[in-house]
Amino acid sequence: MSGIPILSLMTFLPAAGALLILAARWSSSGQHPGHDTGVKWIAFIVTLATLALNLVALTQFDASLPGFQLVERVAWGAGLEYHMGVDQMAMALILLTNFLMPLCILASWNIEKQVSAYMMLFLALHTLMQGVFGAMDIVLFYVFFEAGLIPMFILIGVWGGKNRVYAAFKFFLYTLIGSVLMLVALIFMALMAKTTSIPDITAFAQQGGFSKNLQIWLWLAFFASFAVKMPMWPVHTWLPDAHVEAPTAGSVILAGVLLKMGGYGFLRFSLPMFPDASAYFTPLVFVLSVIAIIYASLVAFRQTDIKKLIAYSSVAHMGFVTMGIFAGTEQGVQGAIFQMLSHGIISGALFLIVGVIYDRMHTREIAAYGGLVHRMPVYAAIFLLFTMGNVGLPGTSGFVGEILTMVGTFPVNAWVTAGAATGVILSAVYALTLYRKVAFGKLENPALATITDLNAREWAMFAPLVIGTLVLGFAPMIALDFTKASTQAILAGYDVFGGR
Amino acid sequence: MEAELVSRLSSDLVWIRPELLLAGFALSATLVGAWLGDRISGLLSGLCALALVVAALFAWQMRPAEPHLVFGGSLSIDGFSSYAKTVIALAAAATMLLGADHFARRNERRFEFPILIALSAVGMFVMVSANDLITLYVGLELQSLAAYVLAAFRRDDARSSEAGLKYFVLGALASGLLLYGASLIYGFTGSVRFDVIAASADEGGLGVIFGLVFLICGLAFKMSAAPFHMWTPDVYEGAPTPVTAFFAAAPKLAAVALLARVLYGPFEELEDQWRQVIMALAAISLLVGAFIALAQTNIKRLMAYSSIHNMGFALMALATGTEKGASAALVYMTIYLPTTIGAFAGILAMRRNGKDVETIEDLSGLASRTPWLAMLLTVIFFSVAGIPPLAGFFGKLVTFQAALDADLWPLAVIAALATVISAAYYLNIIKVMWVNPPAPAFQSSGPTIAMTAGLATLLVFPVLVVGFGWVEQAALLAASSSFP
């Protein structure tokens, strides 16, 4: 492999872009009329370049090898290391991040308030999200994991909707309380294993380094953090608030990437490091997952705000992820990873879809719409595709994730699978109802008479997402083969159900 | 005989050159100031800053590998004290420059200001080097007396005078407690020297323990650890803002370092006894600092409670009784000082129509009025809240590491939860700056404030983050070379 630290390069490129924007802002004081557009272009090009670097990194990456690749390791101090590397699961999630980011910048093209600050925060967030998935040092992971709160807090708080301050505080404090408990557990583990390297701690744990009793406490501390991030019922309540108030691109990133950190955390830490505790708590996670799936679907059905509806549907879909992960079977975990990727694309697309009409009408009330298919046929078609993806129609990526997690869970616990399957029906109820109310019917609201269909920028935004969801729907093996090696590595240390 | 004494004295004097330099400056500046009056204050401030920086360099370059006792064992020059002196002098220099700038803008130039800061710094130097109970007391009083005068520095202002008086009366009470404790310790061990006390502390019985508890109470007062914190909010609010900035920075480190010296030196054998006291102080400080700050509307009072909360972290590190704990406390304070100074630089910039404003609401909409200041303050407050990747997080990280290493996990969990509560009020400040409708802009502030805030922010991120390993090594070396 070449000596270029491509992983760090791609992780920190957006941060460098943020500094560039800062420098530009500094030198021109933002007075120049084209300044804001220039800033948007810088951000867009930087995110595209990151995606390009990611594709280059992909060529240096061998999907068949278990373990971490593209490893970089530099001592940092106090026993900490700057230690980066990716396995297939991490690489897939980083790719998802880099895939969504340019689209988010496009979605933010209509932002007019403090554009420089907005784009800088977004680029900083981009660096941090890649860092979370790329970190191989447990403290470095925490640094990236937690640092993401800062840009998200400001993004929601400044550029969000009416109730944004409440939502920003709720998001920040909920996540922080989970995370600090995890920090204590992290340090504790590092002190016991005498290393902060994730693979080394995993090895230490799999040799029985943590007693079962200790595992239970550590598992709970990690659970406090990841369950909030996921979010699982009953600590999901920050999500609808944050989503509703976040700007469109913020919602996309929140649903598309930040929620995945919870699932990633369970797979990276809870399962391999605390196998006994994970097995012990599996019934709890199953119950919470099924409640999340059914309850969140029912709540989604009653929403009058489109974004809130989609937010609750996210909670339901994340229920499939936690269920699949803790089933501990290969299908289950593969399905969970796939569901994360697919949900990243579909829910991201749905939030963009809301963003398109919000930009035009400045309301997210379902009642304000109706009959959009008459004025916006292309929009309606795309909306339909992603609604079907959300429901889990075969041919879209949503189907593969749901069916795999259910197949994976069935041999472990058939009742839980049955419960989750009702969720699939319920998701059809709320998603189709939403689509019917917004797209079909008569064009009754006079304000809608002049609404225009997608423009070129929006076409560019949706095209990759449409391709993504269809490709993953028809040829899921692309993703499944890719993540197989890392799934098997994770499950090698988690053999509690007899290797089913 | 006499020649030998002189040569020993002169060789000892070399070891206290930072103290000599500052004391020499203070005394000669008093003479010059008495003669030339307040118009010389600008020059004296500059010289004082210079003297402090040189003293920091002296102290840093000394750092002996083993403790070196001077003046018959009353002062110990070692890695720990040298490290502490360096940071103290730099923090004092920064707050001194901020203060001189502030007073100059208000036309309140007084030549005494740099002198009092220098004297207080000498006091702190003596504190962190103290190797017997008398030196400890002398250092503490020198620092405190200068601080009492500073608190009442705006002598025409009722609030300032009240702050000075309150500080003095309560401080005298704490000194009394401390002296009483010291006399008990002397009575039961027969010596004031730390090394002699260390040898006989565990035979002294209950008397020594009583004395130790009184001593700790006195020191806890000086470092404003709850429940001995009552004076802090009032003094912070009443004293002129640059003086508050000074109080919030250097003396806190001096007090923590002194407490470390006392606990780890003479009373090392009594670890099991004092640990419970320190743990209780830490837990109460963490919680009081976090909860009561939630209700504050004045930003100086908020900073007071924030410093109480932060003292809780330093105490948690000291409660471990390990070398790692002592170094963690040093690292924590090293990171805490630039953060605090940066925050106060921001508070000093809060001026409208020639008046200082100091409620949190006055920061409303700062991000659209003065974006650079809002950005710097955002970084600083996120750092105090302990959010990575800012330096404040690494300060908390080392204290957590030390605490968990010593199996103090209940305290660590309390600290973790208190952090979340404290995050709420730091977030509130950030929210006010970014979200609230803009209030009228502040008067433009001089380059000193911009530079201090900028420098502090650079230290918070990225200098101390990238150089975190280096700071940690230096502190560990300082602690291990001094507490064998």
mmCIF file of N, CA and C in Angstrom, chain A residues 22 25-26 76-80 114 117 120-121 128 139 142-144 146-150 153-154 157-159 164-165 168-169 172-173 176-177 180-181 183-185 187-188 191, chain B residues 324 367-368 371-372 375 378 382 387-390 393-394 397-398 400-401 404-405 407 409 412-413 416-417 419-420 423-424 427-428 430-431 434-435 465-466 468-470 472-473:
data_model
loop_
_atom_site.group_PDB
_atom_site.id
_atom_site.type_symbol
_atom_site.label_atom_id
_atom_site.label_comp_id
_atom_site.label_asym_id
_atom_site.label_seq_id
_atom_site.Cartn_x
_atom_site.Cartn_y
_atom_site.Cartn_z
ATOM 1 N N LEU A 22 -13.462 29.929 6.272
ATOM 2 C CA LEU A 22 -13.175 30.912 7.323
ATOM 3 C C LEU A 22 -12.221 31.970 6.784
ATOM 4 N N ARG A 25 -13.968 34.257 4.426
ATOM 5 C CA ARG A 25 -14.848 35.156 5.161
ATOM 6 C C ARG A 25 -14.030 36.275 5.790
ATOM 7 N N TRP A 26 -12.856 35.885 6.317
ATOM 8 C CA TRP A 26 -11.995 36.829 7.006
ATOM 9 C C TRP A 26 -11.498 37.894 6.039
ATOM 10 N N TRP A 76 -0.070 9.810 20.717
ATOM 11 C CA TRP A 76 -0.656 11.115 20.952
ATOM 12 C C TRP A 76 -0.329 11.613 22.375
ATOM 13 N N GLY A 77 -0.387 10.742 23.347
ATOM 14 C CA GLY A 77 -0.089 11.167 24.706
ATOM 15 C C GLY A 77 -1.069 10.569 25.676
ATOM 16 N N ALA A 78 -0.613 10.411 26.941
ATOM 17 C CA ALA A 78 -1.450 9.837 27.993
ATOM 18 C C ALA A 78 -1.984 8.471 27.582
ATOM 19 N N GLY A 79 -1.182 7.727 26.819
ATOM 20 C CA GLY A 79 -1.608 6.403 26.407
ATOM 21 C C GLY A 79 -2.590 6.421 25.252
ATOM 22 N N LEU A 80 -2.936 7.613 24.766
ATOM 23 C CA LEU A 80 -3.864 7.680 23.652
ATOM 24 C C LEU A 80 -3.081 7.631 22.347
ATOM 25 N N GLN A 114 -26.346 33.660 7.434
ATOM 26 C CA GLN A 114 -24.986 33.305 7.859
ATOM 27 C C GLN A 114 -24.457 32.057 7.138
ATOM 28 N N ALA A 117 -20.956 30.442 8.160
ATOM 29 C CA ALA A 117 -20.960 29.663 9.395
ATOM 30 C C ALA A 117 -21.668 28.328 9.177
ATOM 31 N N MET A 120 -19.439 25.982 7.217
ATOM 32 C CA MET A 120 -18.297 25.543 8.029
ATOM 33 C C MET A 120 -18.712 24.459 9.008
ATOM 34 N N LEU A 121 -19.875 24.689 9.635
ATOM 35 C CA LEU A 121 -20.349 23.684 10.590
ATOM 36 C C LEU A 121 -20.637 22.370 9.890
ATOM 37 N N LEU A 128 -16.135 14.944 11.298
ATOM 38 C CA LEU A 128 -16.359 14.205 12.545
ATOM 39 C C LEU A 128 -17.080 12.882 12.283
ATOM 40 N N VAL A 139 -10.688 6.237 22.643
ATOM 41 C CA VAL A 139 -10.881 7.625 23.050
ATOM 42 C C VAL A 139 -11.055 8.523 21.834
ATOM 43 N N TYR A 142 -14.488 8.342 20.865
ATOM 44 C CA TYR A 142 -15.345 9.178 21.701
ATOM 45 C C TYR A 142 -15.240 10.643 21.300
ATOM 46 N N VAL A 143 -14.011 11.066 21.007
ATOM 47 C CA VAL A 143 -13.810 12.465 20.631
ATOM 48 C C VAL A 143 -14.654 12.803 19.409
ATOM 49 N N PHE A 144 -14.577 11.966 18.378
ATOM 50 C CA PHE A 144 -15.355 12.240 17.174
ATOM 51 C C PHE A 144 -16.856 12.115 17.452
ATOM 52 N N GLU A 146 -18.571 12.538 20.141
ATOM 53 C CA GLU A 146 -19.127 13.585 20.977
ATOM 54 C C GLU A 146 -19.021 14.948 20.305
ATOM 55 N N ALA A 147 -17.941 15.131 19.572
ATOM 56 C CA ALA A 147 -17.713 16.442 18.967
ATOM 57 C C ALA A 147 -18.810 16.780 17.973
ATOM 58 N N GLY A 148 -19.419 15.772 17.387
ATOM 59 C CA GLY A 148 -20.505 16.015 16.443
ATOM 60 C C GLY A 148 -21.660 16.788 17.063
ATOM 61 N N LEU A 149 -21.758 16.742 18.393
ATOM 62 C CA LEU A 149 -22.834 17.472 19.067
ATOM 63 C C LEU A 149 -22.720 18.974 18.839
ATOM 64 N N ILE A 150 -21.488 19.477 18.785
ATOM 65 C CA ILE A 150 -21.305 20.928 18.706
ATOM 66 C C ILE A 150 -21.918 21.479 17.413
ATOM 67 N N PHE A 153 -25.716 21.027 17.411
ATOM 68 C CA PHE A 153 -26.410 21.941 18.332
ATOM 69 C C PHE A 153 -26.608 23.300 17.670
ATOM 70 N N ILE A 154 -25.532 23.808 17.086
ATOM 71 C CA ILE A 154 -25.641 25.144 16.502
ATOM 72 C C ILE A 154 -26.500 25.104 15.241
ATOM 73 N N GLY A 157 -30.024 24.889 16.421
ATOM 74 C CA GLY A 157 -30.394 26.067 17.198
ATOM 75 C C GLY A 157 -30.513 27.331 16.360
ATOM 76 N N VAL A 158 -29.679 27.475 15.338
ATOM 77 C CA VAL A 158 -29.673 28.735 14.590
ATOM 78 C C VAL A 158 -30.507 28.658 13.333
ATOM 79 N N TRP A 159 -30.395 27.541 12.611
ATOM 80 C CA TRP A 159 -31.065 27.482 11.312
ATOM 81 C C TRP A 159 -32.348 26.668 11.350
ATOM 82 N N ARG A 164 -36.815 25.696 17.771
ATOM 83 C CA ARG A 164 -35.497 25.107 17.573
ATOM 84 C C ARG A 164 -34.646 25.055 18.841
ATOM 85 N N VAL A 165 -34.804 26.039 19.725
ATOM 86 C CA VAL A 165 -33.931 26.067 20.886
ATOM 87 C C VAL A 165 -34.216 24.881 21.800
ATOM 88 N N ALA A 168 -32.811 21.814 20.206
ATOM 89 C CA ALA A 168 -31.353 21.730 20.246
ATOM 90 C C ALA A 168 -30.883 21.310 21.633
ATOM 91 N N PHE A 169 -31.494 21.908 22.668
ATOM 92 C CA PHE A 169 -31.094 21.543 24.033
ATOM 93 C C PHE A 169 -31.404 20.077 24.316
ATOM 94 N N PHE A 172 -28.942 17.864 22.559
ATOM 95 C CA PHE A 172 -27.591 17.907 23.133
ATOM 96 C C PHE A 172 -27.540 17.189 24.474
ATOM 97 N N LEU A 173 -28.463 17.523 25.348
ATOM 98 C CA LEU A 173 -28.365 16.988 26.711
ATOM 99 C C LEU A 173 -28.702 15.504 26.768
ATOM 100 N N LEU A 176 -25.666 13.831 25.463
ATOM 101 C CA LEU A 176 -24.502 13.982 26.348
ATOM 102 C C LEU A 176 -24.614 13.068 27.556
ATOM 103 N N ILE A 177 -25.806 12.957 28.114
ATOM 104 C CA ILE A 177 -25.911 12.154 29.337
ATOM 105 C C ILE A 177 -25.600 10.695 29.036
ATOM 106 N N VAL A 180 -21.529 10.581 28.450
ATOM 107 C CA VAL A 180 -20.564 10.681 29.550
ATOM 108 C C VAL A 180 -20.498 9.372 30.320
ATOM 109 N N LEU A 181 -21.635 8.693 30.425
ATOM 110 C CA LEU A 181 -21.588 7.392 31.086
ATOM 111 C C LEU A 181 -20.729 6.430 30.275
ATOM 112 N N LEU A 183 -18.273 7.342 28.467
ATOM 113 C CA LEU A 183 -16.877 7.758 28.651
ATOM 114 C C LEU A 183 -16.278 7.088 29.879
ATOM 115 N N VAL A 184 -17.037 7.114 30.980
ATOM 116 C CA VAL A 184 -16.532 6.475 32.195
ATOM 117 C C VAL A 184 -16.240 5.000 31.930
ATOM 118 N N ALA A 185 -17.169 4.346 31.229
ATOM 119 C CA ALA A 185 -16.971 2.932 30.921
ATOM 120 C C ALA A 185 -15.764 2.721 30.007
ATOM 121 N N ILE A 187 -13.041 4.549 29.725
ATOM 122 C CA ILE A 187 -11.782 4.713 30.450
ATOM 123 C C ILE A 187 -11.531 3.492 31.323
ATOM 124 N N PHE A 188 -12.595 3.033 31.938
ATOM 125 C CA PHE A 188 -12.485 1.857 32.796
ATOM 126 C C PHE A 188 -11.937 0.668 32.003
ATOM 127 N N LEU A 191 -8.303 1.090 31.050
ATOM 128 C CA LEU A 191 -7.391 0.864 32.174
ATOM 129 C C LEU A 191 -7.236 -0.628 32.450
ATOM 130 N N LYS B 324 -0.502 9.812 39.564
ATOM 131 C CA LYS B 324 -1.304 10.092 38.390
ATOM 132 C C LYS B 324 -2.363 11.154 38.706
ATOM 133 N N ALA B 367 -23.533 36.733 17.893
ATOM 134 C CA ALA B 367 -23.016 36.107 16.684
ATOM 135 C C ALA B 367 -23.289 36.946 15.441
ATOM 136 N N SER B 368 -24.365 37.736 15.450
ATOM 137 C CA SER B 368 -24.588 38.552 14.258
ATOM 138 C C SER B 368 -23.968 39.934 14.411
ATOM 139 N N PRO B 371 -19.243 38.667 15.152
ATOM 140 C CA PRO B 371 -19.101 37.208 14.945
ATOM 141 C C PRO B 371 -17.800 36.628 15.493
ATOM 142 N N TRP B 372 -16.691 37.367 15.351
ATOM 143 C CA TRP B 372 -15.426 36.741 15.787
ATOM 144 C C TRP B 372 -15.444 36.464 17.271
ATOM 145 N N MET B 375 -17.624 33.532 18.077
ATOM 146 C CA MET B 375 -17.013 32.257 17.708
ATOM 147 C C MET B 375 -15.992 31.829 18.761
ATOM 148 N N THR B 378 -17.735 30.762 21.855
ATOM 149 C CA THR B 378 -18.394 29.462 21.673
ATOM 150 C C THR B 378 -17.392 28.332 21.886
ATOM 151 N N PHE B 382 -17.736 25.718 24.984
ATOM 152 C CA PHE B 382 -17.823 24.274 24.708
ATOM 153 C C PHE B 382 -16.659 23.549 25.372
ATOM 154 N N ILE B 387 -16.588 19.285 26.020
ATOM 155 C CA ILE B 387 -16.965 18.604 24.777
ATOM 156 C C ILE B 387 -15.719 18.439 23.911
ATOM 157 N N PRO B 388 -15.408 17.222 23.477
ATOM 158 C CA PRO B 388 -14.287 17.062 22.576
ATOM 159 C C PRO B 388 -14.617 17.705 21.234
ATOM 160 N N PRO B 389 -13.660 18.051 20.399
ATOM 161 C CA PRO B 389 -12.223 17.817 20.557
ATOM 162 C C PRO B 389 -11.515 18.959 21.265
ATOM 163 N N LEU B 390 -12.202 19.739 22.066
ATOM 164 C CA LEU B 390 -11.562 20.898 22.680
ATOM 165 C C LEU B 390 -10.787 20.468 23.919
ATOM 166 N N PHE B 393 -12.105 18.902 27.293
ATOM 167 C CA PHE B 393 -12.422 17.476 27.354
ATOM 168 C C PHE B 393 -11.224 16.671 27.844
ATOM 169 N N PHE B 394 -10.034 17.034 27.359
ATOM 170 C CA PHE B 394 -8.875 16.241 27.734
ATOM 171 C C PHE B 394 -8.524 16.445 29.201
ATOM 172 N N LEU B 397 -10.819 14.182 30.819
ATOM 173 C CA LEU B 397 -10.407 12.805 30.536
ATOM 174 C C LEU B 397 -9.329 12.344 31.518
ATOM 175 N N VAL B 398 -8.297 13.162 31.731
ATOM 176 C CA VAL B 398 -7.225 12.701 32.624
ATOM 177 C C VAL B 398 -7.713 12.563 34.054
ATOM 178 N N PHE B 400 -10.754 11.767 34.954
ATOM 179 C CA PHE B 400 -11.531 10.519 34.973
ATOM 180 C C PHE B 400 -10.593 9.315 35.006
ATOM 181 N N GLN B 401 -9.565 9.390 34.169
ATOM 182 C CA GLN B 401 -8.605 8.283 34.130
ATOM 183 C C GLN B 401 -8.016 8.045 35.513
ATOM 184 N N LEU B 404 -10.666 6.621 37.973
ATOM 185 C CA LEU B 404 -11.044 5.231 37.743
ATOM 186 C C LEU B 404 -9.867 4.305 38.043
ATOM 187 N N ASP B 405 -8.663 4.812 37.783
ATOM 188 C CA ASP B 405 -7.482 4.019 38.085
ATOM 189 C C ASP B 405 -7.402 3.738 39.587
ATOM 190 N N ASP B 407 -9.990 3.408 41.461
ATOM 191 C CA ASP B 407 -11.249 2.780 41.846
ATOM 192 C C ASP B 407 -12.238 3.729 42.501
ATOM 193 N N TRP B 409 -14.856 4.960 41.266
ATOM 194 C CA TRP B 409 -15.857 5.111 40.213
ATOM 195 C C TRP B 409 -17.157 5.785 40.648
ATOM 196 N N ALA B 412 -16.528 9.260 39.993
ATOM 197 C CA ALA B 412 -16.437 9.519 38.558
ATOM 198 C C ALA B 412 -17.832 9.601 37.937
ATOM 199 N N VAL B 413 -18.741 8.747 38.411
ATOM 200 C CA VAL B 413 -20.101 8.792 37.852
ATOM 201 C C VAL B 413 -20.788 10.090 38.254
ATOM 202 N N ALA B 416 -19.460 12.703 36.080
ATOM 203 C CA ALA B 416 -19.976 12.608 34.711
ATOM 204 C C ALA B 416 -21.371 13.225 34.634
ATOM 205 N N LEU B 417 -22.215 12.916 35.624
ATOM 206 C CA LEU B 417 -23.578 13.445 35.574
ATOM 207 C C LEU B 417 -23.583 14.955 35.817
ATOM 208 N N THR B 419 -21.330 16.934 34.953
ATOM 209 C CA THR B 419 -20.880 17.564 33.714
ATOM 210 C C THR B 419 -22.054 17.868 32.792
ATOM 211 N N VAL B 420 -22.991 16.923 32.744
ATOM 212 C CA VAL B 420 -24.141 17.125 31.857
ATOM 213 C C VAL B 420 -24.956 18.317 32.332
ATOM 214 N N ALA B 423 -23.218 21.392 31.527
ATOM 215 C CA ALA B 423 -23.273 21.671 30.090
ATOM 216 C C ALA B 423 -24.506 22.504 29.767
ATOM 217 N N ALA B 424 -25.596 22.290 30.523
ATOM 218 C CA ALA B 424 -26.824 23.011 30.220
ATOM 219 C C ALA B 424 -26.613 24.515 30.302
ATOM 220 N N LEU B 427 -24.297 25.789 27.511
ATOM 221 C CA LEU B 427 -25.069 25.798 26.277
ATOM 222 C C LEU B 427 -25.989 26.995 26.216
ATOM 223 N N ASN B 428 -26.524 27.355 27.387
ATOM 224 C CA ASN B 428 -27.438 28.480 27.421
ATOM 225 C C ASN B 428 -26.726 29.748 26.958
ATOM 226 N N ILE B 430 -24.195 29.903 24.956
ATOM 227 C CA ILE B 430 -23.968 29.793 23.520
ATOM 228 C C ILE B 430 -25.263 30.083 22.763
ATOM 229 N N LYS B 431 -26.357 29.555 23.321
ATOM 230 C CA LYS B 431 -27.659 29.808 22.702
ATOM 231 C C LYS B 431 -27.953 31.301 22.665
ATOM 232 N N TRP B 434 -26.043 32.978 19.920
ATOM 233 C CA TRP B 434 -26.321 32.625 18.528
ATOM 234 C C TRP B 434 -27.773 32.809 18.143
ATOM 235 N N VAL B 435 -28.692 32.597 19.099
ATOM 236 C CA VAL B 435 -30.093 32.484 18.714
ATOM 237 C C VAL B 435 -30.902 33.717 19.074
ATOM 238 N N VAL B 465 -4.628 20.560 22.389
ATOM 239 C CA VAL B 465 -5.160 19.246 21.997
ATOM 240 C C VAL B 465 -4.073 18.425 21.323
ATOM 241 N N VAL B 466 -3.390 19.059 20.376
ATOM 242 C CA VAL B 466 -2.302 18.355 19.707
ATOM 243 C C VAL B 466 -1.154 18.135 20.695
ATOM 244 N N PHE B 468 -1.364 17.813 23.782
ATOM 245 C CA PHE B 468 -1.882 17.258 25.037
ATOM 246 C C PHE B 468 -0.916 16.245 25.646
ATOM 247 N N GLY B 469 -0.367 15.386 24.794
ATOM 248 C CA GLY B 469 0.548 14.364 25.283
ATOM 249 C C GLY B 469 1.763 14.989 25.960
ATOM 250 N N TRP B 470 2.208 16.100 25.388
ATOM 251 C CA TRP B 470 3.385 16.761 25.923
ATOM 252 C C TRP B 470 3.088 17.364 27.303
ATOM 253 N N GLU B 472 0.834 16.431 29.322
ATOM 254 C CA GLU B 472 0.588 15.333 30.247
ATOM 255 C C GLU B 472 1.907 14.740 30.746
ATOM 256 N N GLN B 473 2.857 14.585 29.811
ATOM 257 C CA GLN B 473 4.175 14.059 30.197
ATOM 258 C C GLN B 473 4.865 14.995 31.176
#
